[in-house]
Short mmCIF file of C-alpha atoms and ligand atoms in Angstrom, two decimals:
data_model
loop_
_atom_site.label_atom_id
_atom_site.label_comp_id
_atom_site.label_asym_id
_atom_site.label_seq_id
_atom_site.Cartn_x
_atom_site.Cartn_y
_atom_site.Cartn_z
CA MET F 1409 156.53 108.18 63.58
CA LYS F 1410 158.38 108.58 60.32
CA TYR F 1411 161.01 106.97 58.13
CA ILE F 1412 164.47 108.46 58.40
CA ASN F 1413 166.96 106.92 55.95
CA LYS F 1414 164.39 104.18 55.29
CA LYS F 1415 164.27 103.27 58.98
CA LEU F 1416 161.01 103.72 60.86
CA SER F 1417 161.64 106.03 63.80
CA ILE F 1418 159.78 107.36 66.78
CA ASP F 1419 160.96 110.53 68.47
CA LYS F 1420 164.38 110.11 66.85
CA HIS F 1421 164.79 106.48 67.91
CA TYR F 1422 164.82 103.69 65.34
CA PHE F 1423 162.42 100.83 65.97
CA GLN F 1424 165.06 98.46 64.61
CA ASP F 1425 167.46 99.47 67.39
CA ILE F 1426 164.76 99.36 70.05
CA ALA F 1427 163.72 95.86 68.94
CA GLN F 1428 167.29 94.58 68.97
CA LYS F 1429 168.06 96.06 72.36
CA TYR F 1430 164.84 95.23 74.19
CA ASN F 1431 163.60 92.19 72.28
CA THR F 1432 160.06 91.68 71.04
CA PRO F 1433 157.09 91.82 71.32
CA THR F 1434 157.33 95.24 72.91
CA TYR F 1435 154.94 98.12 73.38
CA CYS F 1436 156.61 101.44 72.81
CA TYR F 1437 154.92 104.71 73.82
CA SER F 1438 155.78 108.23 72.78
CA TYR F 1439 155.53 110.84 75.50
CA SER F 1440 155.51 113.66 72.95
CA LYS F 1441 152.50 112.13 71.19
CA LEU F 1442 150.70 111.60 74.49
CA ARG F 1443 151.35 115.20 75.45
CA GLU F 1444 150.18 116.44 72.06
CA ASN F 1445 146.95 114.42 72.37
CA ILE F 1446 146.20 115.81 75.83
CA LEU F 1447 146.91 119.40 74.82
CA ASN F 1448 144.81 119.00 71.67
CA PHE F 1449 141.93 117.51 73.62
CA LYS F 1450 142.05 120.42 76.06
CA LYS F 1451 142.24 122.93 73.22
CA ASN F 1452 139.29 121.39 71.39
CA PHE F 1453 137.03 121.87 74.39
CA LYS F 1454 138.67 124.94 75.88
CA SER F 1455 135.52 127.06 75.73
CA ILE F 1456 133.61 124.69 78.03
CA SER F 1457 136.49 123.97 80.45
CA PRO F 1458 135.52 120.36 81.16
CA LEU F 1459 136.88 117.99 83.74
CA ILE F 1460 138.77 115.39 81.70
CA CYS F 1461 138.91 111.95 83.29
CA PHE F 1462 141.21 109.55 81.47
CA ALA F 1463 139.52 106.18 80.90
CA VAL F 1464 142.02 103.97 82.69
CA LYS F 1465 140.74 100.77 81.10
CA SER F 1466 142.29 101.88 77.80
CA ASN F 1467 145.76 101.73 79.35
CA THR F 1468 146.46 100.81 82.96
CA ASN F 1469 150.22 101.40 83.06
CA VAL F 1470 150.92 103.32 86.27
CA ASN F 1471 153.71 105.37 84.69
CA LEU F 1472 151.49 106.50 81.84
CA ILE F 1473 148.61 107.38 84.16
CA GLN F 1474 151.12 109.35 86.24
CA GLU F 1475 152.21 111.34 83.19
CA ILE F 1476 148.57 111.94 82.24
CA ALA F 1477 147.69 113.06 85.80
CA LYS F 1478 150.49 115.65 85.65
CA PHE F 1479 148.41 117.47 83.03
CA GLY F 1480 145.62 117.78 85.57
CA LEU F 1481 143.49 114.99 84.20
CA GLY F 1482 141.36 112.84 86.45
CA ALA F 1483 140.43 109.20 85.90
CA ASP F 1484 137.41 107.21 84.84
CA VAL F 1485 137.69 103.77 86.42
CA VAL F 1486 135.55 100.67 86.00
CA SER F 1487 136.81 98.45 88.82
CA VAL F 1488 138.40 98.78 92.23
CA GLY F 1489 141.69 97.65 90.70
CA GLU F 1490 141.67 100.55 88.28
CA MET F 1491 140.76 102.90 91.13
CA MET F 1492 143.76 101.65 93.13
CA MET F 1493 146.00 102.11 90.10
CA ALA F 1494 144.74 105.66 89.48
CA LEU F 1495 145.31 106.55 93.14
CA LYS F 1496 148.77 104.98 93.06
CA ALA F 1497 149.56 107.09 89.99
CA GLY F 1498 148.67 110.19 91.99
CA VAL F 1499 145.31 111.02 90.45
CA ASN F 1500 143.36 113.35 92.71
CA PRO F 1501 140.41 111.35 94.16
CA LYS F 1502 138.25 114.43 93.64
CA LYS F 1503 138.77 113.86 89.92
CA ILE F 1504 137.89 110.16 89.86
CA VAL F 1505 134.60 108.86 88.51
CA PHE F 1506 133.64 105.22 88.89
CA SER F 1507 131.62 103.68 86.04
CA GLY F 1508 130.36 100.17 85.34
CA VAL F 1509 127.20 98.06 85.50
CA GLY F 1510 128.29 95.65 88.22
CA LYS F 1511 130.02 97.35 91.11
CA THR F 1512 130.23 95.03 94.10
CA THR F 1513 129.55 96.06 97.69
CA ASP F 1514 133.29 96.01 98.44
CA GLU F 1515 133.98 98.24 95.46
CA ILE F 1516 131.28 100.70 96.58
CA LYS F 1517 132.72 100.76 100.11
CA TYR F 1518 136.20 101.43 98.76
CA ALA F 1519 134.96 104.26 96.52
CA ILE F 1520 133.13 105.91 99.44
CA ASP F 1521 136.18 105.61 101.71
CA LYS F 1522 138.42 107.20 99.09
CA LYS F 1523 136.01 110.13 98.70
CA ILE F 1524 136.05 110.06 94.92
CA LEU F 1525 134.12 112.63 92.91
CA LEU F 1526 131.28 110.44 91.67
CA ILE F 1527 130.02 106.91 91.52
CA ASN F 1528 128.25 106.70 88.18
CA ALA F 1529 125.48 104.22 88.90
CA GLU F 1530 123.76 102.20 86.21
CA SER F 1531 120.70 100.66 87.89
CA LYS F 1532 118.15 101.13 90.66
CA SER F 1533 119.54 98.10 92.51
CA GLU F 1534 123.02 99.60 92.48
CA ILE F 1535 121.75 102.90 93.89
CA GLU F 1536 119.87 101.05 96.64
CA GLU F 1537 123.12 99.29 97.50
CA ILE F 1538 125.09 102.57 97.50
CA ASN F 1539 122.43 104.07 99.74
CA ARG F 1540 122.59 101.09 102.12
CA VAL F 1541 126.39 101.22 102.38
CA ALA F 1542 126.40 105.02 102.73
CA LYS F 1543 123.83 104.81 105.52
CA ILE F 1544 125.99 102.38 107.51
CA LYS F 1545 128.96 104.68 107.02
CA ASN F 1546 126.79 107.70 107.84
CA LYS F 1547 127.86 109.48 104.68
CA ILE F 1548 126.15 111.33 101.88
CA VAL F 1549 127.49 109.98 98.60
CA LYS F 1550 127.52 111.95 95.36
CA ILE F 1551 126.43 109.84 92.46
CA GLY F 1552 125.85 110.08 88.76
CA LEU F 1553 123.13 108.20 86.96
CA ARG F 1554 123.94 106.75 83.57
CA LEU F 1555 121.31 107.27 80.94
CA ASN F 1556 120.95 104.91 78.02
CA PRO F 1557 119.95 107.47 75.39
CA ASN F 1558 119.10 104.81 72.76
CA THR F 1559 121.48 106.49 70.32
CA ASP F 1560 123.35 104.62 67.60
CA ALA F 1561 127.02 105.62 67.84
CA LYS F 1562 127.66 104.38 64.29
CA THR F 1563 130.67 102.37 65.36
CA LEU F 1564 131.43 98.63 65.59
CA SER F 1565 128.46 96.84 67.18
CA GLN F 1566 130.81 95.25 69.74
CA ILE F 1567 131.77 98.66 71.11
CA SER F 1568 128.36 100.36 70.96
CA THR F 1569 126.98 101.05 74.43
CA GLY F 1570 124.16 103.54 74.04
CA LYS F 1571 121.42 101.55 72.33
CA LYS F 1572 118.45 100.17 74.22
CA GLU F 1573 119.53 96.58 73.64
CA ASN F 1574 122.89 97.28 75.35
CA LYS F 1575 123.34 96.52 79.06
CA PHE F 1576 124.53 100.03 79.92
CA GLY F 1577 122.60 102.76 81.73
CA VAL F 1578 118.88 103.09 82.33
CA ASN F 1579 116.10 104.15 79.98
CA GLU F 1580 114.24 107.45 80.22
CA LYS F 1581 111.31 106.10 82.21
CA THR F 1582 113.55 104.45 84.80
CA PHE F 1583 115.67 107.60 84.88
CA TYR F 1584 112.74 109.67 86.24
CA GLU F 1585 111.80 106.92 88.71
CA ILE F 1586 115.35 106.93 90.04
CA ILE F 1587 115.36 110.73 90.38
CA ASP F 1588 112.31 110.36 92.62
CA TYR F 1589 113.90 107.52 94.55
CA CYS F 1590 117.04 109.61 95.14
CA LYS F 1591 114.98 112.55 96.46
CA ASN F 1592 113.80 110.27 99.25
CA SER F 1593 117.18 108.69 99.95
CA LYS F 1594 118.98 110.58 102.70
CA ASN F 1595 122.40 109.19 101.88
CA ILE F 1596 122.40 109.76 98.14
CA ASP F 1597 123.08 113.04 96.38
CA LEU F 1598 122.22 112.64 92.71
CA ASN F 1599 124.66 115.08 91.23
CA CYS F 1600 125.41 114.00 87.70
CA LEU F 1601 123.75 112.71 84.57
CA SER F 1602 126.13 110.51 82.63
CA VAL F 1603 126.11 109.03 79.15
CA HIS F 1604 128.64 107.10 77.09
CA ILE F 1605 127.33 105.82 73.79
CA GLY F 1606 130.30 103.82 72.58
CA SER F 1607 133.87 103.86 71.43
CA GLN F 1608 135.83 104.70 68.27
CA ILE F 1609 133.19 107.24 67.18
CA LEU F 1610 134.20 109.21 64.09
CA ASP F 1611 130.92 110.95 63.28
CA HIS F 1612 129.84 113.90 65.45
CA LYS F 1613 126.16 113.37 64.65
CA PRO F 1614 125.56 110.57 67.19
CA TYR F 1615 126.98 112.94 69.83
CA GLU F 1616 124.56 115.65 68.71
CA LYS F 1617 121.67 113.19 68.95
CA MET F 1618 122.82 112.10 72.39
CA LEU F 1619 122.89 115.75 73.55
CA LYS F 1620 119.34 116.25 72.25
CA VAL F 1621 118.10 113.27 74.23
CA VAL F 1622 119.82 114.53 77.38
CA ASP F 1623 118.47 118.04 76.82
CA ASN F 1624 114.92 116.72 76.48
CA ILE F 1625 115.22 114.80 79.71
CA LEU F 1626 116.59 117.80 81.58
CA LYS F 1627 113.61 119.82 80.33
CA LYS F 1628 111.19 117.27 81.76
CA THR F 1629 112.61 117.22 85.28
CA SER F 1630 113.14 119.93 87.85
CA HIS F 1631 116.12 118.05 89.28
CA LYS F 1632 119.34 120.06 89.05
CA PHE F 1633 122.53 118.28 88.04
CA GLU F 1634 125.89 119.84 88.85
CA TYR F 1635 127.66 117.68 86.27
CA ILE F 1636 126.83 116.29 82.87
CA ASP F 1637 129.26 113.48 82.11
CA LEU F 1638 129.37 112.94 78.35
CA GLY F 1639 131.70 109.92 78.49
CA GLY F 1640 134.44 109.33 75.94
CA GLY F 1641 134.43 107.45 72.68
CA MET F 1642 136.24 109.93 70.45
CA GLY F 1643 137.67 107.88 67.61
CA ILE F 1644 141.13 107.94 66.10
CA LYS F 1645 142.41 107.31 62.57
CA TYR F 1646 143.47 103.66 62.44
CA THR F 1647 143.72 103.60 58.66
CA ASP F 1648 144.75 106.22 56.13
CA ASP F 1649 141.29 106.35 54.57
CA SER F 1650 139.47 106.73 57.90
CA LYS F 1651 137.31 109.74 58.70
CA LYS F 1652 138.32 112.19 61.40
CA LEU F 1653 136.00 113.20 64.22
CA ASN F 1654 134.96 116.83 63.85
CA TYR F 1655 135.74 118.16 67.33
CA LYS F 1656 134.68 121.68 66.35
CA LYS F 1657 131.14 120.55 65.62
CA TYR F 1658 130.96 118.42 68.76
CA ASN F 1659 132.20 121.32 70.86
CA LEU F 1660 129.71 123.66 69.22
CA ALA F 1661 126.85 121.26 69.96
CA ILE F 1662 127.90 121.13 73.61
CA LYS F 1663 128.09 124.91 73.81
CA LYS F 1664 124.58 125.13 72.43
CA PHE F 1665 123.43 122.48 74.89
CA LEU F 1666 124.96 124.38 77.81
CA LYS F 1667 123.08 127.62 77.08
CA ASN F 1668 120.83 128.49 80.03
CA LYS F 1669 122.36 125.68 82.07
CA LYS F 1670 124.78 125.82 84.95
CA CYS F 1671 126.30 122.38 84.51
CA LYS F 1672 129.94 121.40 84.36
CA ILE F 1673 130.96 118.94 81.67
CA ILE F 1674 132.97 115.79 82.34
CA PHE F 1675 134.66 113.79 79.58
CA GLU F 1676 136.06 110.27 79.87
CA PRO F 1677 138.39 109.85 76.88
CA GLY F 1678 140.68 106.83 76.65
CA ARG F 1679 141.56 105.96 73.08
CA SER F 1680 141.89 109.57 71.89
CA ILE F 1681 144.49 110.22 74.60
CA ILE F 1682 146.73 107.16 74.37
CA GLY F 1683 145.71 105.21 71.22
CA ASN F 1684 148.11 106.62 68.66
CA ALA F 1685 150.89 107.10 71.21
CA GLY F 1686 151.66 103.38 71.37
CA THR F 1687 153.19 100.94 68.88
CA LEU F 1688 153.63 97.21 69.17
CA ILE F 1689 156.97 96.08 67.75
CA THR F 1690 157.13 92.46 66.72
CA LYS F 1691 159.43 90.08 64.88
CA VAL F 1692 158.71 87.79 61.97
CA ILE F 1693 159.41 84.27 63.25
CA TYR F 1694 158.54 82.30 60.12
CA ILE F 1695 157.09 82.90 56.70
CA LYS F 1696 154.83 80.17 55.44
CA ASP F 1697 153.83 80.04 51.82
CA SER F 1698 150.34 78.86 51.01
CA GLU F 1699 148.87 78.86 47.56
CA SER F 1700 147.15 82.20 47.47
CA LYS F 1701 149.03 84.06 50.19
CA LYS F 1702 151.90 84.03 52.61
CA PHE F 1703 151.46 83.74 56.34
CA ILE F 1704 153.74 86.10 58.20
CA ILE F 1705 154.01 84.43 61.58
CA LEU F 1706 154.87 87.06 64.18
CA ASP F 1707 156.11 86.74 67.74
CA ALA F 1708 153.18 88.93 68.84
CA ALA F 1709 149.77 87.35 69.12
CA MET F 1710 146.18 87.98 70.14
CA ASN F 1711 147.19 87.71 73.78
CA ASP F 1712 149.40 90.80 73.30
CA LEU F 1713 146.97 92.78 71.13
CA MET F 1714 143.46 91.42 71.12
CA ARG F 1715 141.53 94.08 69.20
CA PRO F 1716 141.73 92.37 65.78
CA ALA F 1717 140.59 89.03 67.21
CA LEU F 1718 137.96 90.57 69.48
CA TYR F 1719 136.34 93.11 67.18
CA GLY F 1720 137.88 92.59 63.76
CA ALA F 1721 139.75 95.86 64.31
CA ILE F 1722 142.42 96.86 61.80
CA HIS F 1723 145.80 98.28 62.77
CA LYS F 1724 148.13 99.87 60.29
CA THR F 1725 151.19 97.62 60.03
CA LEU F 1726 154.53 98.87 58.74
CA PRO F 1727 157.96 97.42 57.99
CA VAL F 1728 160.59 98.73 60.38
CA ILE F 1729 163.08 99.04 57.54
CA LYS F 1730 161.90 100.03 54.08
CA SER F 1731 163.34 98.00 51.22
CA GLY F 1732 161.19 99.25 48.38
CA LYS F 1733 160.64 95.70 47.07
CA VAL F 1734 156.97 94.75 46.91
CA SER F 1735 155.80 91.20 47.60
CA LYS F 1736 153.90 89.53 44.78
CA LYS F 1737 151.77 87.60 47.22
CA THR F 1738 149.28 88.89 49.76
CA TYR F 1739 150.51 88.75 53.33
CA GLU F 1740 148.45 87.57 56.24
CA PHE F 1741 149.99 88.64 59.55
CA VAL F 1742 149.24 86.07 62.24
CA GLY F 1743 150.41 85.16 65.73
CA PRO F 1744 151.54 81.80 67.10
CA ILE F 1745 148.39 81.16 69.18
CA CYS F 1746 146.23 78.15 68.49
CA GLU F 1747 143.15 80.08 67.39
CA THR F 1748 142.07 80.92 63.87
CA THR F 1749 141.18 84.45 65.03
CA ASP F 1750 144.81 85.00 66.05
CA LYS F 1751 145.30 87.13 62.99
CA PHE F 1752 146.21 90.80 62.77
CA VAL F 1753 145.69 91.96 59.23
CA THR F 1754 145.78 90.90 55.58
CA ILE F 1755 147.71 93.21 53.27
CA LYS F 1756 148.23 93.19 49.51
CA ASN F 1757 151.40 94.67 48.06
CA PHE F 1758 153.24 94.84 51.36
CA GLN F 1759 156.97 95.09 51.02
CA GLU F 1760 158.81 91.80 50.78
CA LEU F 1761 159.64 90.50 54.26
CA GLN F 1762 162.27 88.04 55.45
CA GLU F 1763 162.26 85.91 58.56
CA LYS F 1764 163.68 87.85 61.55
CA ASP F 1765 162.54 91.19 60.13
CA TYR F 1766 160.64 93.46 62.49
CA VAL F 1767 157.27 95.07 61.86
CA ALA F 1768 155.45 97.81 63.73
CA ILE F 1769 151.77 97.49 64.54
CA CYS F 1770 150.60 101.09 64.89
CA ASP F 1771 148.08 102.85 67.14
CA ALA F 1772 148.18 100.11 69.73
CA GLY F 1773 148.35 102.36 72.81
CA ALA F 1774 144.70 101.95 73.77
CA TYR F 1775 143.10 98.58 74.53
CA GLY F 1776 146.37 96.90 73.63
CA MET F 1777 148.35 96.07 76.74
CA SER F 1778 145.28 96.56 78.94
CA LEU F 1779 143.48 93.75 77.13
CA SER F 1780 146.51 91.44 77.09
CA SER F 1781 146.38 88.03 78.70
CA ASN F 1782 148.44 84.96 79.40
CA TYR F 1783 146.52 82.79 76.95
CA ASN F 1784 148.57 79.83 75.75
CA LEU F 1785 150.69 80.66 78.83
CA ARG F 1786 152.46 83.35 76.91
CA THR F 1787 154.14 86.05 78.95
CA LYS F 1788 153.00 89.65 78.66
CA PRO F 1789 155.13 92.05 76.62
CA LEU F 1790 157.51 94.74 77.75
CA GLU F 1791 156.41 98.39 77.81
CA LEU F 1792 158.74 101.28 77.02
CA LEU F 1793 158.22 105.02 77.21
CA ILE F 1794 160.25 107.42 75.11
CA LYS F 1795 160.43 110.75 76.89
CA ASN F 1796 162.88 113.58 76.37
CA ASN F 1797 165.04 111.40 74.14
CA LYS F 1798 165.40 108.73 76.82
CA ILE F 1799 163.94 105.24 76.66
CA LYS F 1800 162.54 104.08 79.97
CA ILE F 1801 161.19 100.63 80.83
CA ILE F 1802 157.76 101.27 82.33
CA ARG F 1803 156.80 97.64 82.74
CA LYS F 1804 159.15 94.72 82.64
CA ARG F 1805 158.57 91.81 80.33
CA GLN F 1806 156.72 89.18 82.30
CA LYS F 1807 158.79 86.09 83.09
CA HIS F 1808 157.54 82.54 82.92
CA LYS F 1809 158.48 81.99 86.54
CA GLU F 1810 155.89 84.65 87.49
CA ILE F 1811 153.09 82.62 85.98
CA ILE F 1812 154.22 79.04 86.43
C1 PLP V 124 135.38 102.63 77.83
C2 PLP V 124 134.73 103.81 78.41
C3 PLP V 124 135.23 105.08 78.15
C4 PLP V 124 136.38 105.36 77.22
O1 PLP V 124 136.09 105.15 75.89
P1 PLP V 124 137.14 105.58 74.74
O2 PLP V 124 136.51 105.11 73.50
O3 PLP V 124 138.43 104.88 75.02
O4 PLP V 124 137.28 107.06 74.82
C5 PLP V 124 134.62 106.15 78.78
N1 PLP V 124 133.57 105.98 79.61
C6 PLP V 124 133.06 104.78 79.89
C7 PLP V 124 131.94 104.64 80.84
C8 PLP V 124 133.62 103.64 79.30
O5 PLP V 124 133.12 102.43 79.56
#
């Protein structure tokens, strides 16, 4: 994304033109950015040749998953719906891992029937259920067991998953008990140790700590795991002053960890693959002056992009056409929804905006559309993909007649 002749552009298309042609709010994805992210991710971990499973919950658009699968990536899914979507997009079932703390019996049955690579289980009860279903089907099911390494990911508390107070995974003691249980279960093949300590991680040190915990556990058991699934969580730069994750150091730590081991590594990245490849384009409906600031009331709201309301996340927000005139008052960008948390960002010294201007909310490709809802009975936005200079509609704007 860059300004050409003061107009914000993406892959040689102006957002202003896209907004006028397709209306707003609209998610717009760049294929070239997506491709770059995938190739970079592969390059960063080239020396360990991991299996990369795209975390579908970050973006469930079938066209995007299809594009991602063409690069040989698998999928990390957290519900049967996501599994269906990944399969529909052409993801190889042998590259699908199924995560989540509450898989139902029907979901387990479906996963077994589709012969996916791994069910990553998160409790003893779940494994007993997998064993029961597998026995009825007379199958041996490969599973992973998710460890809660009690490691602080140093990210927002709402997206931390690897501390002992979080619901995810099992603690060390339970981990050994489950290894023993699996040894005696004829229909379970415990094949993978999995961890995922959180999301939007920008410091490599929590990953190093996590690897140490895993290494210690592997030392204390004779059980051999074919796979070590390290999850995802690699953070992206949402703001100009944000840190950058040091992939080199993370990769080095993994290489060290893998010495004297014969395990294959699995990653489950979501945000780092699709996050900065998507932009939400929105229009200023009204500008309301209050004493200390101006409310910029947009046609996008928390139902379209929930991250700010849900976690207090900040997205860089840019004018679609640069005027050079700076507003004297602070702007608070809000949506039309009847909730005080329906607020995107507060910015000082933003350029002066007029009603009907467009603005771009950046880095909205991950956990944007996939978290959208029909709250306030608002329809879901349109999704576009720019690929090879062409703009393609990859999901139509929802119509009211579909929801009423
Ligand atoms: C959400 C999630 C991911 C993806 O996290 P990102 O931060 O988007 O990379 C990976 N694995 C599991 C188990 C998850 O729940």
